[in-house]
C-alpha positions in Angstrom: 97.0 116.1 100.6 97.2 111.9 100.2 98.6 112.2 97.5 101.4 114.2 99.0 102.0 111.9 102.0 102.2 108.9 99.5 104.8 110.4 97.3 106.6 111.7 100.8 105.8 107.4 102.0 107.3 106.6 98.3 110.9 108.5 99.0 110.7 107.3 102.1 110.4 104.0 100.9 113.1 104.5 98.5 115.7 106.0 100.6 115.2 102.7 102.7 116.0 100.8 100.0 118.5 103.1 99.2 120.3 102.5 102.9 120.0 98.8 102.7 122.1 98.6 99.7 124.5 100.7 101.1 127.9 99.6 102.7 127.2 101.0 106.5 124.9 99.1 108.3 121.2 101.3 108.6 120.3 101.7 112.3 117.4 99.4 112.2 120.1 96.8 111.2 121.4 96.7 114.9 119.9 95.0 117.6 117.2 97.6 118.6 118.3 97.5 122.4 121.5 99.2 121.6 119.9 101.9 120.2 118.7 105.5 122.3 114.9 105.5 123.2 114.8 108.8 121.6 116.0 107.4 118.3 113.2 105.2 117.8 110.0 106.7 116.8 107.2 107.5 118.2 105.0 107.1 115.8 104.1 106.2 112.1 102.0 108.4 109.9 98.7 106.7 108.7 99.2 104.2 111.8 98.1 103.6 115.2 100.8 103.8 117.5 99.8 101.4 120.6 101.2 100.3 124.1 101.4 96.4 125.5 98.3 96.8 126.9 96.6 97.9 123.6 98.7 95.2 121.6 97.1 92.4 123.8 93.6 93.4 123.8 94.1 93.0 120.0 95.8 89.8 120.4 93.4 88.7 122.1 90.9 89.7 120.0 92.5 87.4 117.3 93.9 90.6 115.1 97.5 89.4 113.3 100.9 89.9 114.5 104.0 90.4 112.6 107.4 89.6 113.9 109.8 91.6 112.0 112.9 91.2 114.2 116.1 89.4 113.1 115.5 85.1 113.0 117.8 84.9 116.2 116.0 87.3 118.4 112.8 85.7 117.2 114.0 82.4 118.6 114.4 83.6 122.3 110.8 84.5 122.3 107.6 86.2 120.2 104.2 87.0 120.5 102.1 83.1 120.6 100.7 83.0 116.5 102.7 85.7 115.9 103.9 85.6 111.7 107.7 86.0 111.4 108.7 88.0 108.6 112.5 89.4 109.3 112.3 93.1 107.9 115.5 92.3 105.7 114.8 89.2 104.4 110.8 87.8 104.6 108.7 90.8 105.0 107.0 91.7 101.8 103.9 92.8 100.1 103.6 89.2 99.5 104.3 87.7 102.5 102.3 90.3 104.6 99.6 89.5 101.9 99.5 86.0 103.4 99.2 87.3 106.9 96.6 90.2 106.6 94.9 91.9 103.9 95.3 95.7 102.9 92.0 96.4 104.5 92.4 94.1 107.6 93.9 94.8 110.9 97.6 94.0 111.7 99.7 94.8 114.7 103.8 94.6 113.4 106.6 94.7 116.2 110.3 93.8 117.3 112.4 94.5 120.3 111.6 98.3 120.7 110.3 99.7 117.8 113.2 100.8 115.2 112.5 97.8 112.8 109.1 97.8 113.3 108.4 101.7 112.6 110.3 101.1 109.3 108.3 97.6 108.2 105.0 100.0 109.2 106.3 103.2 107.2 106.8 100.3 104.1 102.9 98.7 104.9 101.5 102.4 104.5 102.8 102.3 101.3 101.4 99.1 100.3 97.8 100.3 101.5 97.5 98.9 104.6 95.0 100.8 106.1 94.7 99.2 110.0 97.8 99.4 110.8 99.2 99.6 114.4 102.5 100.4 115.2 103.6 98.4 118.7 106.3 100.5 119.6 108.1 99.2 122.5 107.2 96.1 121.1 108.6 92.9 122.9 110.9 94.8 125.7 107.1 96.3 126.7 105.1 92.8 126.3 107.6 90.6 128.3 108.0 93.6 131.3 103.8 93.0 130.9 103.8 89.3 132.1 102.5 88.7 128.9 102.5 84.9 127.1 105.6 84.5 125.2 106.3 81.7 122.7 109.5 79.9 121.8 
């Protein structure tokens, strides 16, 4: 049955790559906050999908963020030691190497969660086993009151 999911994670994988080549722009390309609530997943096999008050009790537990949003949407404001790593251009199995270990914990956002669910779908098939999926991302931790860096 793992083995199945992977190879189903691996096309999945693929057919992202697939998309980003191609001439129209993917959906997770847009801002996020232009696209339909019910377009953005709910959750990410092999991942724990959490709320803003979930994401803060593992911020402030010291767990690892990952920014994956676009570099001018990270500039109005992010999660305080959050790691950028823009889902088109910096996030990678090296660069979330740097951040967090396959078998560490490692909470990955953006604005709502279309860019994120994608960057955690691509993590699952790098190994990472702790994963958590922060859908609602930003939109939810700002509407929290929540510390926000710039």
């Amino acid at each position: 049955m793992k083995a199945q999911v992977r190879a189903w994670n691996g096309l999945r994988v693929l057919l992202l790559a697939l998309a980003l080549i191609a001439p129209l722009t993917p959906v997770w390309a847009s801002d996020d906050a232009d696209v339909p609530d019910g377009d953005i997943p709910q959750s990410v096999d092999e991942a724990t999908t959490i709320d803003a008050a979930a994401a803060y009790a593992l911020w402030q537990k010291g767990v690892a963020f990952v920014d994956v949003r676009k570099d001018a949407r990270w500039a109005t404001g992010h999660i305080p030691n959050a790691t950028h790593l823009y889902l088109d251009k910096g996030f990678s199995a090296e660069s979330l190497a740097q951040v967090a270990q396959p078998d560490q914990e490692v909470v990955i956002y953006c604005d709502r969660g279309v860019l994120s669910s994608v960057a955690v779908e691509t993590a699952v098939f790098w190994d990472y086993a702790k994963l958590y999926y922060f859908r609602n991302g930003m939109h939810a931790w700002s509407a929290a009151g929540y510390p926000v860096e710039k």
